[in-house]
mmCIF file of C-alpha atoms in Angstrom:
data_model
loop_
_atom_site.group_PDB
_atom_site.id
_atom_site.type_symbol
_atom_site.label_atom_id
_atom_site.label_comp_id
_atom_site.label_asym_id
_atom_site.label_seq_id
_atom_site.Cartn_x
_atom_site.Cartn_y
_atom_site.Cartn_z
ATOM 1 C CA MET A 1 -69.474 -112.850 -127.473
ATOM 2 C CA LEU A 2 -68.082 -115.835 -125.720
ATOM 3 C CA ASP A 3 -64.685 -115.958 -125.595
ATOM 4 C CA VAL A 4 -63.920 -118.662 -127.715
ATOM 5 C CA VAL A 5 -59.750 -121.095 -126.376
ATOM 6 C CA TYR A 6 -59.902 -124.373 -128.571
ATOM 7 C CA ARG A 7 -62.226 -125.187 -130.929
ATOM 8 C CA CYS A 8 -62.199 -128.824 -133.005
ATOM 9 C CA ASP A 9 -65.200 -131.366 -134.328
ATOM 10 C CA ASP A 10 -66.317 -132.349 -131.554
ATOM 11 C CA PHE A 11 -66.194 -129.400 -128.281
ATOM 12 C CA TRP A 12 -64.491 -125.949 -127.750
ATOM 13 C CA VAL A 13 -63.984 -124.930 -124.900
ATOM 14 C CA VAL A 14 -65.340 -120.670 -123.320
ATOM 15 C CA ASN A 15 -64.082 -118.200 -120.981
ATOM 16 C CA LYS A 16 -67.129 -117.851 -119.346
ATOM 17 C CA PRO A 17 -67.053 -114.866 -117.587
ATOM 18 C CA ALA A 18 -68.298 -113.582 -113.997
ATOM 19 C CA GLY A 19 -72.029 -112.301 -114.199
ATOM 20 C CA MET A 20 -73.376 -114.738 -117.043
ATOM 21 C CA SER A 21 -75.278 -117.508 -116.211
ATOM 22 C CA PHE A 22 -74.894 -120.262 -117.566
ATOM 23 C CA HIS A 23 -79.206 -120.370 -118.103
ATOM 24 C CA GLY A 24 -80.836 -117.302 -119.711
ATOM 25 C CA GLU A 25 -81.954 -114.691 -116.800
ATOM 26 C CA SER A 26 -83.844 -111.962 -117.772
ATOM 27 C CA GLU A 27 -82.012 -109.232 -117.167
ATOM 28 C CA GLY A 28 -79.257 -110.832 -119.995
ATOM 29 C CA LEU A 29 -78.347 -114.327 -121.877
ATOM 30 C CA GLY A 30 -76.490 -117.220 -120.389
ATOM 31 C CA VAL A 31 -73.864 -118.780 -122.157
ATOM 32 C CA MET A 32 -75.762 -121.668 -124.308
ATOM 33 C CA GLN A 33 -77.690 -118.857 -125.031
ATOM 34 C CA THR A 34 -74.295 -116.621 -125.925
ATOM 35 C CA LEU A 35 -73.451 -118.691 -128.498
ATOM 36 C CA LYS A 36 -76.358 -119.586 -130.316
ATOM 37 C CA HIS A 37 -76.400 -116.127 -130.294
ATOM 38 C CA ASP A 38 -73.292 -115.610 -131.688
ATOM 39 C CA TYR A 39 -72.259 -118.873 -133.691
ATOM 40 C CA PRO A 40 -75.956 -119.586 -135.127
ATOM 41 C CA ASP A 41 -75.441 -123.070 -137.603
ATOM 42 C CA GLN A 42 -73.880 -125.015 -134.676
ATOM 43 C CA VAL A 43 -75.351 -126.843 -132.227
ATOM 44 C CA PHE A 44 -74.523 -126.646 -128.775
ATOM 45 C CA TYR A 45 -74.411 -129.177 -126.191
ATOM 46 C CA PRO A 46 -74.473 -128.791 -122.481
ATOM 47 C CA VAL A 47 -71.482 -131.614 -120.232
ATOM 48 C CA HIS A 48 -71.348 -129.016 -116.683
ATOM 49 C CA ARG A 49 -71.497 -125.860 -116.206
ATOM 50 C CA LEU A 50 -70.604 -123.175 -114.070
ATOM 51 C CA ASP A 51 -72.547 -120.928 -111.269
ATOM 52 C CA LYS A 52 -73.099 -117.330 -112.111
ATOM 53 C CA ILE A 53 -70.095 -115.897 -109.777
ATOM 54 C CA THR A 54 -67.708 -118.107 -111.491
ATOM 55 C CA SER A 55 -65.522 -116.859 -114.035
ATOM 56 C CA GLY A 56 -63.232 -119.117 -116.641
ATOM 57 C CA LEU A 57 -62.881 -122.324 -118.343
ATOM 58 C CA LEU A 58 -66.083 -123.855 -119.470
ATOM 59 C CA LEU A 59 -66.390 -127.346 -121.957
ATOM 60 C CA VAL A 60 -68.917 -127.560 -124.576
ATOM 61 C CA ALA A 61 -70.242 -130.487 -126.657
ATOM 62 C CA LEU A 62 -70.551 -130.583 -130.626
ATOM 63 C CA ASN A 63 -72.780 -133.244 -131.060
ATOM 64 C CA HIS A 64 -74.357 -135.594 -130.018
ATOM 65 C CA LYS A 65 -72.063 -138.601 -129.038
ATOM 66 C CA SER A 66 -69.188 -136.349 -127.793
ATOM 67 C CA ALA A 67 -71.779 -135.264 -125.050
ATOM 68 C CA VAL A 68 -73.592 -138.745 -124.087
ATOM 69 C CA LEU A 69 -69.319 -139.970 -123.716
ATOM 70 C CA PHE A 70 -68.344 -136.269 -122.231
ATOM 71 C CA GLY A 71 -71.468 -137.180 -119.364
ATOM 72 C CA GLU A 72 -69.785 -140.072 -118.267
ATOM 73 C CA MET A 73 -66.740 -139.170 -118.268
ATOM 74 C CA PHE A 74 -68.341 -136.321 -115.683
ATOM 75 C CA GLU A 75 -70.056 -139.041 -114.133
ATOM 76 C CA LYS A 76 -66.585 -140.854 -113.556
ATOM 77 C CA HIS A 77 -64.637 -138.276 -112.215
ATOM 78 C CA GLN A 78 -62.973 -138.477 -115.739
ATOM 79 C CA VAL A 79 -62.533 -134.800 -115.989
ATOM 80 C CA GLU A 80 -59.887 -133.353 -113.904
ATOM 81 C CA LYS A 81 -60.843 -129.439 -113.289
ATOM 82 C CA ARG A 82 -59.056 -127.145 -111.098
ATOM 83 C CA TYR A 83 -60.346 -123.914 -109.135
ATOM 84 C CA VAL A 84 -59.142 -120.575 -107.317
ATOM 85 C CA ALA A 85 -60.126 -118.592 -105.597
ATOM 86 C CA LEU A 86 -59.359 -115.559 -102.907
ATOM 87 C CA SER A 87 -60.647 -115.381 -99.618
ATOM 88 C CA ASP A 88 -60.365 -111.139 -97.315
ATOM 89 C CA ARG A 89 -60.846 -114.731 -94.228
ATOM 90 C CA LYS A 90 -57.971 -117.079 -92.591
ATOM 91 C CA PRO A 91 -59.201 -120.334 -93.151
ATOM 92 C CA LYS A 92 -58.724 -122.743 -90.434
ATOM 93 C CA LYS A 93 -56.576 -125.336 -91.779
ATOM 94 C CA LYS A 94 -54.095 -123.898 -95.011
ATOM 95 C CA GLN A 95 -54.648 -127.150 -96.311
ATOM 96 C CA GLY A 96 -56.424 -130.825 -97.102
ATOM 97 C CA THR A 97 -59.528 -132.509 -97.586
ATOM 98 C CA VAL A 98 -63.871 -131.036 -97.518
ATOM 99 C CA ARG A 99 -65.662 -133.566 -97.724
ATOM 100 C CA GLY A 100 -69.787 -133.913 -96.344
ATOM 101 C CA GLY A 101 -72.674 -134.992 -97.384
ATOM 102 C CA MET A 102 -74.614 -131.103 -99.081
ATOM 103 C CA VAL A 103 -78.026 -130.262 -98.277
ATOM 104 C CA PRO A 104 -80.856 -127.577 -99.310
ATOM 105 C CA SER A 105 -80.490 -124.436 -97.038
ATOM 106 C CA ARG A 106 -82.499 -121.422 -96.810
ATOM 107 C CA ARG A 107 -82.182 -118.403 -99.825
ATOM 108 C CA GLY A 108 -80.669 -120.690 -102.200
ATOM 109 C CA GLN A 109 -77.836 -121.585 -100.277
ATOM 110 C CA TRP A 110 -76.988 -125.267 -99.778
ATOM 111 C CA ARG A 111 -74.878 -126.233 -96.050
ATOM 112 C CA LEU A 112 -72.255 -129.022 -96.102
ATOM 113 C CA THR A 113 -73.551 -131.896 -93.404
ATOM 114 C CA LYS A 114 -71.833 -135.599 -91.612
ATOM 115 C CA ASP A 115 -73.003 -137.888 -93.351
ATOM 116 C CA ASN A 116 -72.945 -139.012 -96.923
ATOM 117 C CA GLU A 117 -75.998 -138.709 -98.446
ATOM 118 C CA ASN A 118 -75.342 -136.233 -101.817
ATOM 119 C CA LEU A 119 -71.560 -136.635 -100.635
ATOM 120 C CA ALA A 120 -68.744 -133.522 -102.292
ATOM 121 C CA VAL A 121 -65.496 -133.952 -101.782
ATOM 122 C CA THR A 122 -62.738 -131.097 -102.678
ATOM 123 C CA GLN A 123 -58.704 -130.783 -102.220
ATOM 124 C CA PHE A 124 -56.825 -127.128 -100.920
ATOM 125 C CA PHE A 125 -53.884 -125.714 -100.814
ATOM 126 C CA SER A 126 -54.039 -122.219 -99.963
ATOM 127 C CA ALA A 127 -50.948 -119.326 -99.304
ATOM 128 C CA ALA A 128 -51.734 -115.776 -98.199
ATOM 129 C CA PHE A 129 -50.714 -112.612 -100.623
ATOM 130 C CA GLU A 130 -51.231 -108.756 -100.354
ATOM 131 C CA GLY A 131 -53.399 -109.531 -97.108
ATOM 132 C CA LYS A 132 -55.717 -112.182 -98.803
ATOM 133 C CA ARG A 133 -56.062 -116.060 -98.632
ATOM 134 C CA VAL A 134 -55.601 -117.238 -102.268
ATOM 135 C CA PHE A 135 -56.632 -121.157 -102.817
ATOM 136 C CA PHE A 136 -56.208 -123.587 -105.360
ATOM 137 C CA LEU A 137 -58.724 -126.349 -105.440
ATOM 138 C CA ARG A 138 -59.872 -129.920 -106.404
ATOM 139 C CA PRO A 139 -63.273 -130.814 -106.719
ATOM 140 C CA LEU A 140 -63.390 -134.828 -107.155
ATOM 141 C CA THR A 141 -67.088 -134.595 -106.551
ATOM 142 C CA GLY A 142 -69.914 -131.784 -109.699
ATOM 143 C CA LYS A 143 -72.333 -131.072 -107.046
ATOM 144 C CA THR A 144 -74.316 -127.592 -106.961
ATOM 145 C CA HIS A 145 -71.756 -124.682 -105.308
ATOM 146 C CA GLN A 146 -69.481 -127.208 -103.981
ATOM 147 C CA ILE A 147 -66.964 -124.503 -103.376
ATOM 148 C CA ARG A 148 -68.615 -122.191 -102.337
ATOM 149 C CA VAL A 149 -69.337 -123.991 -99.252
ATOM 150 C CA ALA A 150 -66.206 -125.646 -98.996
ATOM 151 C CA LEU A 151 -64.686 -122.605 -98.622
ATOM 152 C CA LYS A 152 -67.121 -121.289 -95.968
ATOM 153 C CA SER A 153 -66.824 -124.207 -94.142
ATOM 154 C CA VAL A 154 -63.353 -123.708 -93.669
ATOM 155 C CA GLY A 155 -64.064 -120.338 -92.207
ATOM 156 C CA SER A 156 -63.341 -118.464 -94.808
ATOM 157 C CA PRO A 157 -65.975 -117.597 -96.951
ATOM 158 C CA ILE A 158 -65.135 -116.441 -101.017
ATOM 159 C CA LEU A 159 -64.778 -112.160 -101.717
ATOM 160 C CA GLY A 160 -67.125 -111.421 -103.266
ATOM 161 C CA ASP A 161 -69.844 -113.379 -102.211
ATOM 162 C CA GLU A 162 -71.979 -112.560 -100.223
ATOM 163 C CA ARG A 163 -74.600 -115.581 -100.919
ATOM 164 C CA TYR A 164 -72.418 -117.020 -98.958
ATOM 165 C CA ALA A 165 -70.901 -114.462 -96.413
ATOM 166 C CA GLY A 166 -67.990 -113.235 -98.312
ATOM 167 C CA ALA A 167 -67.025 -109.667 -98.372
ATOM 168 C CA ALA A 168 -69.069 -106.971 -100.724
ATOM 169 C CA ALA A 169 -66.591 -107.171 -103.567
ATOM 170 C CA ASP A 170 -66.275 -106.200 -107.460
ATOM 171 C CA ARG A 171 -66.918 -109.829 -108.518
ATOM 172 C CA GLY A 172 -67.417 -113.288 -107.146
ATOM 173 C CA TYR A 173 -63.759 -114.709 -106.976
ATOM 174 C CA LEU A 174 -63.383 -118.198 -108.144
ATOM 175 C CA HIS A 175 -61.920 -118.965 -110.914
ATOM 176 C CA ALA A 176 -62.491 -122.137 -112.747
ATOM 177 C CA CYS A 177 -58.797 -122.290 -114.086
ATOM 178 C CA SER A 178 -58.014 -125.537 -115.867
ATOM 179 C CA LEU A 179 -59.389 -128.997 -116.976
ATOM 180 C CA ALA A 180 -58.165 -132.440 -117.901
ATOM 181 C CA PHE A 181 -59.107 -135.225 -119.378
ATOM 182 C CA THR A 182 -58.673 -137.514 -122.074
ATOM 183 C CA TRP A 183 -59.979 -136.920 -125.894
ATOM 184 C CA GLN A 184 -59.571 -140.203 -128.531
ATOM 185 C CA GLY A 185 -56.496 -141.060 -127.042
ATOM 186 C CA GLU A 186 -54.954 -137.808 -126.332
ATOM 187 C CA VAL A 187 -54.214 -135.833 -122.496
ATOM 188 C CA GLN A 188 -55.385 -132.735 -122.768
ATOM 189 C CA ILE A 189 -54.701 -129.812 -121.016
ATOM 190 C CA PHE A 190 -56.375 -126.481 -121.033
ATOM 191 C CA ASN A 191 -54.942 -123.651 -118.561
ATOM 192 C CA HIS A 192 -56.478 -120.168 -117.854
ATOM 193 C CA SER A 193 -55.302 -118.014 -114.824
ATOM 194 C CA PRO A 194 -57.752 -115.113 -113.556
ATOM 195 C CA ASP A 195 -57.647 -112.048 -115.529
ATOM 196 C CA VAL A 196 -60.446 -110.217 -114.259
ATOM 197 C CA GLY A 197 -60.901 -107.868 -111.167
ATOM 198 C CA GLU A 198 -59.293 -105.541 -109.283
ATOM 199 C CA CYS A 199 -58.131 -108.626 -106.814
ATOM 200 C CA PHE A 200 -56.971 -110.341 -110.566
ATOM 201 C CA GLY A 201 -54.148 -107.881 -112.000
ATOM 202 C CA LEU A 202 -51.010 -108.695 -112.599
ATOM 203 C CA ALA A 203 -49.190 -109.252 -109.478
ATOM 204 C CA PHE A 204 -51.332 -112.356 -108.582
ATOM 205 C CA ARG A 205 -52.024 -113.858 -111.743
ATOM 206 C CA GLU A 206 -48.448 -113.721 -111.210
ATOM 207 C CA PHE A 207 -47.659 -115.012 -107.174
ATOM 208 C CA PHE A 208 -50.974 -117.486 -108.325
ATOM 209 C CA GLU A 209 -48.758 -119.927 -111.338
ATOM 210 C CA MET A 210 -45.000 -119.359 -109.330
ATOM 211 C CA ASN A 211 -46.308 -120.814 -106.409
ATOM 212 C CA PHE A 212 -48.938 -123.426 -107.369
ATOM 213 C CA GLN A 213 -47.280 -125.810 -110.320
ATOM 214 C CA GLU A 214 -49.729 -128.147 -110.329
ATOM 215 C CA ALA A 215 -46.294 -130.766 -111.459
ATOM 216 C CA SER A 216 -44.984 -129.702 -108.083
ATOM 217 C CA LEU A 217 -48.205 -130.211 -105.831
ATOM 218 C CA LYS A 218 -48.726 -133.500 -104.123
ATOM 219 C CA TRP A 219 -52.692 -134.301 -104.418
ATOM 220 C CA PRO A 220 -54.338 -135.981 -101.807
ATOM 221 C CA THR A 221 -55.571 -140.038 -102.755
ATOM 222 C CA GLY A 222 -58.886 -140.955 -103.712
ATOM 223 C CA GLN A 223 -61.856 -139.230 -101.867
#
C-alpha cells in the first residue's frame, strides 16, 4: 500500500517508492494501478508523474474538475517542485542553470541540444557530503528525464541511474522532496526528505535539511 501523506476532497499527495513505475508494467503494478487496487471506491486522475527510479511526492486529483485545474497549473508552471539527488562525481559547476532542448536519443535516453525546441530548464545548488555530491534541484519545466539529463550534462550522473551512465547502486538516488502551490486561495506546501536507500540515512538527512533550507536559497529569476 502506498504511503498517503495528505488527503483532502480534491487531491491526495502520496510518497512514491523508488523502483515503482507510474503506469503498470508486466512485473508489477504501477502507482495508478496500486491506488485503484488499494482504494477501489475512489477515482484517481494523474496530473503529473515521476520516473520509475524516482521516489517522493506525487500529486493525484480525485475528481475531473481538480484534474483540469491542476493540468492548467502545471502547464503555467504554478506548481513549485524540488528534488534532491546524489552523484559520486564532481560537477563541472557547483550551482547554476542547465538549459537546452530535449530530443530522444538511443536506448530510451534523451539528450540536450542547444536550441529551444522542447525546452528544459533546471536550476540547482550542490554541496559535498561524505565523498559524494548532493544536489538540490528546481525544474522550471517538466520534460521527460529532465533532471537525469541535466545532471549528466554537468558531469554528475545520478548515483544508481545506469541508463544515464550513473554508477551502480541499490537504488536511483533521485527524490521529489517538495511540492508547493496555491489551492482555493490557500498556500499548500508539502515536504518529505528521502529516507529509503543505503545513502539516504540519518546523517544524510541531517546534512540535507541543514544545508538546503528553501528560505536561505536565492534561485535565479526567470528562465
